[in-house]
Short mmCIF file of C-alpha atoms in Angstrom, two decimals:
data_model
loop_
_atom_site.label_atom_id
_atom_site.label_comp_id
_atom_site.label_asym_id
_atom_site.label_seq_id
_atom_site.Cartn_x
_atom_site.Cartn_y
_atom_site.Cartn_z
CA UNK A 1 21.76 -17.00 -19.72
CA UNK A 2 20.85 -14.06 -21.78
CA UNK A 3 21.93 -14.08 -25.54
CA UNK A 4 24.13 -11.37 -26.48
CA UNK A 5 21.36 -9.54 -28.11
CA UNK A 6 19.33 -9.56 -25.23
CA UNK A 7 22.20 -8.51 -22.96
CA UNK A 8 22.81 -5.61 -25.29
CA UNK A 9 18.98 -4.65 -25.10
CA UNK A 10 19.19 -5.04 -21.36
CA UNK A 11 21.98 -2.64 -21.14
CA UNK A 12 20.49 -0.20 -23.49
CA UNK A 13 17.04 -0.10 -21.56
CA UNK A 14 19.02 0.38 -18.35
CA UNK A 15 20.43 3.52 -19.86
CA UNK A 16 16.99 4.67 -21.35
CA UNK A 17 15.01 4.53 -18.08
CA UNK A 18 17.54 6.90 -16.72
CA UNK A 19 17.51 9.51 -19.61
CA UNK A 20 15.30 12.45 -18.50
CA UNK A 21 15.02 13.29 -22.18
CA UNK A 22 12.89 10.31 -22.94
CA UNK A 23 9.10 10.43 -22.35
CA UNK A 24 7.62 8.61 -19.64
CA UNK A 25 5.92 6.06 -21.80
CA UNK A 26 9.17 5.25 -23.26
CA UNK A 27 11.11 4.97 -20.03
CA UNK A 28 8.30 2.77 -18.37
CA UNK A 29 8.44 0.52 -21.50
CA UNK A 30 12.24 -0.04 -20.97
CA UNK A 31 11.74 -0.42 -17.34
CA UNK A 32 9.12 -3.23 -17.94
CA UNK A 33 11.58 -4.87 -20.20
CA UNK A 34 14.15 -4.90 -17.83
CA UNK A 35 12.16 -6.48 -15.14
CA UNK A 36 10.97 -9.20 -17.56
CA UNK A 37 14.57 -10.01 -18.47
CA UNK A 38 16.13 -9.80 -15.00
CA UNK A 39 16.23 -12.17 -11.97
CA UNK A 40 15.24 -11.09 -8.34
CA UNK A 41 18.83 -9.96 -7.43
CA UNK A 42 19.46 -8.04 -10.67
CA UNK A 43 16.01 -6.25 -10.17
CA UNK A 44 16.77 -5.54 -6.54
CA UNK A 45 20.01 -3.84 -7.51
CA UNK A 46 18.43 -1.97 -10.35
CA UNK A 47 15.77 -0.46 -7.88
CA UNK A 48 18.09 0.14 -4.94
CA UNK A 49 20.41 2.09 -7.19
CA UNK A 50 17.89 4.04 -9.07
CA UNK A 51 14.82 4.04 -6.79
CA UNK A 52 14.01 7.74 -7.25
CA UNK A 53 14.16 7.54 -11.12
CA UNK A 54 12.09 4.50 -11.05
CA UNK A 55 9.42 5.94 -8.70
CA UNK A 56 9.21 8.91 -10.76
CA UNK A 57 8.45 6.79 -13.86
CA UNK A 58 5.91 5.00 -11.70
CA UNK A 59 4.25 8.10 -10.46
CA UNK A 60 3.97 9.94 -13.72
CA UNK A 61 2.61 6.60 -15.39
CA UNK A 62 0.05 6.39 -12.86
CA UNK A 63 -1.11 10.00 -13.07
CA UNK A 64 -1.31 9.44 -16.91
CA UNK A 65 -3.43 6.32 -16.84
CA UNK A 66 -5.62 7.91 -13.99
CA UNK A 67 -6.31 10.88 -16.50
CA UNK A 68 -7.21 8.35 -19.30
CA UNK A 69 -9.50 6.56 -16.91
CA UNK A 70 -11.39 9.83 -16.14
CA UNK A 71 -11.91 10.23 -19.95
CA UNK A 72 -13.00 6.74 -20.63
CA UNK A 73 -12.80 3.32 -18.90
CA UNK A 74 -11.49 0.70 -21.31
CA UNK A 75 -9.92 -2.52 -20.91
CA UNK A 76 -6.84 -1.24 -22.28
CA UNK A 77 -6.58 1.51 -19.62
CA UNK A 78 -7.58 -0.93 -16.97
CA UNK A 79 -4.82 -3.36 -17.96
CA UNK A 80 -2.32 -0.52 -18.12
CA UNK A 81 -3.20 0.35 -14.72
CA UNK A 82 -2.58 -3.30 -13.50
CA UNK A 83 0.87 -3.21 -15.40
CA UNK A 84 1.95 0.05 -13.48
CA UNK A 85 0.86 -1.21 -10.18
CA UNK A 86 3.41 -3.90 -10.66
CA UNK A 87 6.08 -1.40 -10.45
CA UNK A 88 4.63 -0.23 -7.17
CA UNK A 89 4.85 -3.70 -5.85
CA UNK A 90 8.35 -3.94 -7.01
CA UNK A 91 9.30 -0.77 -5.16
CA UNK A 92 7.86 -2.06 -2.02
CA UNK A 93 9.24 -5.62 -2.11
CA UNK A 94 12.75 -4.54 -3.48
CA UNK A 95 13.22 -1.48 -1.65
CA UNK A 96 11.83 -2.01 1.94
CA UNK A 97 14.62 -0.33 3.92
CA UNK A 98 13.97 2.87 1.99
CA UNK A 99 10.46 2.83 1.99
CA UNK A 100 10.37 1.95 5.89
CA UNK A 101 12.05 5.58 6.31
CA UNK A 102 8.73 7.12 5.20
CA UNK A 103 10.27 7.70 1.82
CA UNK A 104 7.59 8.92 -0.45
CA UNK A 105 4.89 8.43 2.17
CA UNK A 106 2.59 11.11 1.08
CA UNK A 107 2.62 10.06 -2.51
CA UNK A 108 2.33 6.28 -1.78
CA UNK A 109 -0.56 7.28 0.50
CA UNK A 110 -2.46 9.32 -2.05
CA UNK A 111 -2.06 6.35 -4.55
CA UNK A 112 -2.99 3.52 -2.45
CA UNK A 113 -6.18 5.49 -1.07
CA UNK A 114 -7.30 6.00 -4.58
CA UNK A 115 -7.31 2.25 -5.03
CA UNK A 116 -9.33 1.92 -1.80
CA UNK A 117 -12.01 4.44 -2.81
CA UNK A 118 -15.40 3.00 -1.82
CA UNK A 119 -16.87 3.64 -5.42
CA UNK A 120 -14.07 1.69 -7.24
CA UNK A 121 -14.32 -1.56 -8.74
CA UNK A 122 -14.45 -4.41 -6.05
CA UNK A 123 -11.53 -6.09 -7.49
CA UNK A 124 -9.36 -2.74 -7.62
CA UNK A 125 -10.38 -2.13 -3.87
CA UNK A 126 -8.95 -5.74 -3.04
CA UNK A 127 -5.82 -4.87 -4.73
CA UNK A 128 -5.70 -1.63 -2.78
CA UNK A 129 -5.91 -3.66 0.52
CA UNK A 130 -3.02 -5.86 -0.75
CA UNK A 131 -0.76 -2.81 -1.56
CA UNK A 132 -1.62 -1.03 1.85
CA UNK A 133 -0.86 -4.14 3.85
CA UNK A 134 2.28 -4.67 2.19
CA UNK A 135 3.27 -0.97 2.63
CA UNK A 136 1.87 -0.89 6.30
CA UNK A 137 4.18 -3.78 7.05
CA UNK A 138 7.24 -2.22 5.80
CA UNK A 139 6.46 1.09 7.77
CA UNK A 140 5.99 -0.85 10.98
CA UNK A 141 6.22 1.35 14.08
CA UNK A 142 7.41 4.19 11.92
CA UNK A 143 3.87 4.50 10.19
CA UNK A 144 2.33 7.91 11.17
CA UNK A 145 -1.25 7.88 12.76
CA UNK A 146 -2.94 8.95 9.71
CA UNK A 147 -1.89 5.52 8.26
CA UNK A 148 -2.80 3.45 11.23
CA UNK A 149 -6.18 5.04 11.00
CA UNK A 150 -6.60 4.00 7.44
CA UNK A 151 -5.47 0.28 8.33
CA UNK A 152 -8.26 0.65 11.13
CA UNK A 153 -10.82 1.42 8.41
CA UNK A 154 -9.83 -0.87 5.71
CA UNK A 155 -13.18 -2.74 6.26
CA UNK A 156 -16.42 -0.64 5.67
CA UNK A 157 -18.25 0.19 8.84
CA UNK A 158 -15.10 -0.06 10.98
CA UNK A 159 -13.96 3.25 12.58
CA UNK A 160 -10.63 4.61 13.50
CA UNK A 161 -9.51 4.62 17.30
CA UNK A 162 -7.48 7.78 16.74
CA UNK A 163 -9.70 11.04 17.08
CA UNK A 164 -7.66 13.03 14.93
CA UNK A 165 -7.68 10.80 11.94
CA UNK A 166 -10.97 9.16 10.61
CA UNK A 167 -8.94 7.14 7.82
CA UNK A 168 -11.25 5.90 5.14
CA UNK A 169 -14.30 6.80 7.02
CA UNK A 170 -13.99 10.27 5.61
CA UNK A 171 -14.62 8.77 1.97
CA UNK A 172 -17.70 6.76 3.18
CA UNK A 173 -19.30 10.36 3.89
CA UNK A 174 -18.71 11.46 0.48
CA UNK A 175 -15.61 13.38 1.19
CA UNK A 176 -12.80 13.39 -1.28
CA UNK A 177 -9.86 13.98 0.93
CA UNK A 178 -8.06 12.17 3.78
CA UNK A 179 -6.39 14.08 6.64
CA UNK A 180 -2.63 13.31 6.66
CA UNK A 181 -1.75 16.27 9.31
CA UNK A 182 0.59 14.88 11.93
CA UNK A 183 1.77 17.89 13.67
CA UNK A 184 1.73 21.83 13.34
CA UNK A 185 4.94 21.91 11.47
CA UNK A 186 3.82 19.51 8.82
CA UNK A 187 3.45 21.00 5.24
CA UNK A 188 1.08 18.18 4.07
CA UNK A 189 -2.42 18.29 5.48
CA UNK A 190 -4.66 16.30 3.32
CA UNK A 191 -4.64 13.62 0.48
CA UNK A 192 -7.14 14.28 -2.42
CA UNK A 193 -8.70 10.89 -3.28
CA UNK A 194 -11.07 10.11 -6.25
CA UNK A 195 -12.31 6.89 -7.74
CA UNK A 196 -10.37 5.43 -10.51
CA UNK A 197 -13.07 3.29 -12.07
CA UNK A 198 -16.51 1.81 -10.88
CA UNK A 199 -17.41 -1.81 -11.00
CA UNK A 200 -17.51 -3.01 -14.47
CA UNK A 201 -20.19 -4.87 -16.32
CA UNK A 202 -20.36 -8.51 -15.15
CA UNK A 203 -18.42 -7.78 -12.05
CA UNK A 204 -20.68 -9.05 -9.34
CA UNK A 205 -21.21 -7.09 -6.07
CA UNK A 206 -20.45 -8.99 -2.90
CA UNK A 207 -23.73 -10.19 -1.01
CA UNK A 208 -22.22 -8.82 2.19
CA UNK A 209 -19.66 -6.13 1.53
CA UNK A 210 -18.35 -5.84 5.13
CA UNK A 211 -18.08 -9.76 5.13
CA UNK A 212 -16.10 -9.69 1.85
CA UNK A 213 -13.59 -6.99 2.67
CA UNK A 214 -13.05 -8.37 6.09
CA UNK A 215 -12.34 -11.96 4.96
CA UNK A 216 -10.34 -10.31 2.00
CA UNK A 217 -8.20 -8.44 4.76
CA UNK A 218 -7.60 -11.31 6.96
CA UNK A 219 -6.67 -13.42 3.73
CA UNK A 220 -4.15 -11.16 2.54
CA UNK A 221 -2.48 -10.63 6.13
CA UNK A 222 -2.10 -14.39 6.49
CA UNK A 223 -1.44 -15.62 2.99
CA UNK A 224 0.28 -12.62 1.27
CA UNK A 225 2.29 -10.89 3.79
CA UNK A 226 3.46 -11.57 7.30
CA UNK A 227 2.32 -8.71 9.44
CA UNK A 228 3.29 -7.90 13.02
CA UNK A 229 1.09 -8.78 15.80
CA UNK A 230 1.02 -5.10 17.10
CA UNK A 231 -1.08 -4.06 14.19
CA UNK A 232 -4.02 -6.29 15.05
CA UNK A 233 -4.94 -4.03 17.84
CA UNK A 234 -6.52 -1.68 15.24
CA UNK A 235 -8.99 -4.30 14.08
CA UNK A 236 -10.39 -4.76 17.60
#
């Protein structure tokens, strides 16, 4: 049971995250406080009731820390990114029915592919695989071909079976964009992708990069999320 003070603080924080007059950093702080002081059911209700506002807080926070990392990579900024990504994980796990409808598909693809950039920290790329697999599982058969192509190319050296979509292979060729064009009527054609931060001092490079990411992918598929068998065809 919460103390009366904590209950009061929770109510205040719930109000402040929805207040558009508050700056993003303040809203994010109160969102984090709510998550730290709510059980799973309370968090799910919070996210399902306010998913648009919460995603806006997450997105603006991500863009802010990305800008900071471009200026200078510090432990504070790396830790801040890790905290922000917790919100993305909560959006995916607490609002799967909404995400499954391709809600914020372009935005999520942009952010997750930034995590998967081949010049990123090894740990960050592995986290990117985790978030992608979770998102991909939620989308299921509703995933566009461009997202299927990203799944097929999560491991360096693997290529997309979809001719119109090269997936992450475009980034191996020093391109900074991934094609998301699904049909001639689609207003969205590409996702601009740049690294967030390079491997840090003391971060050991895997002896065999392909083996490392293939084992990471298989481990995450088996141990962290349950993925439908139909997706396995894109690894073959």
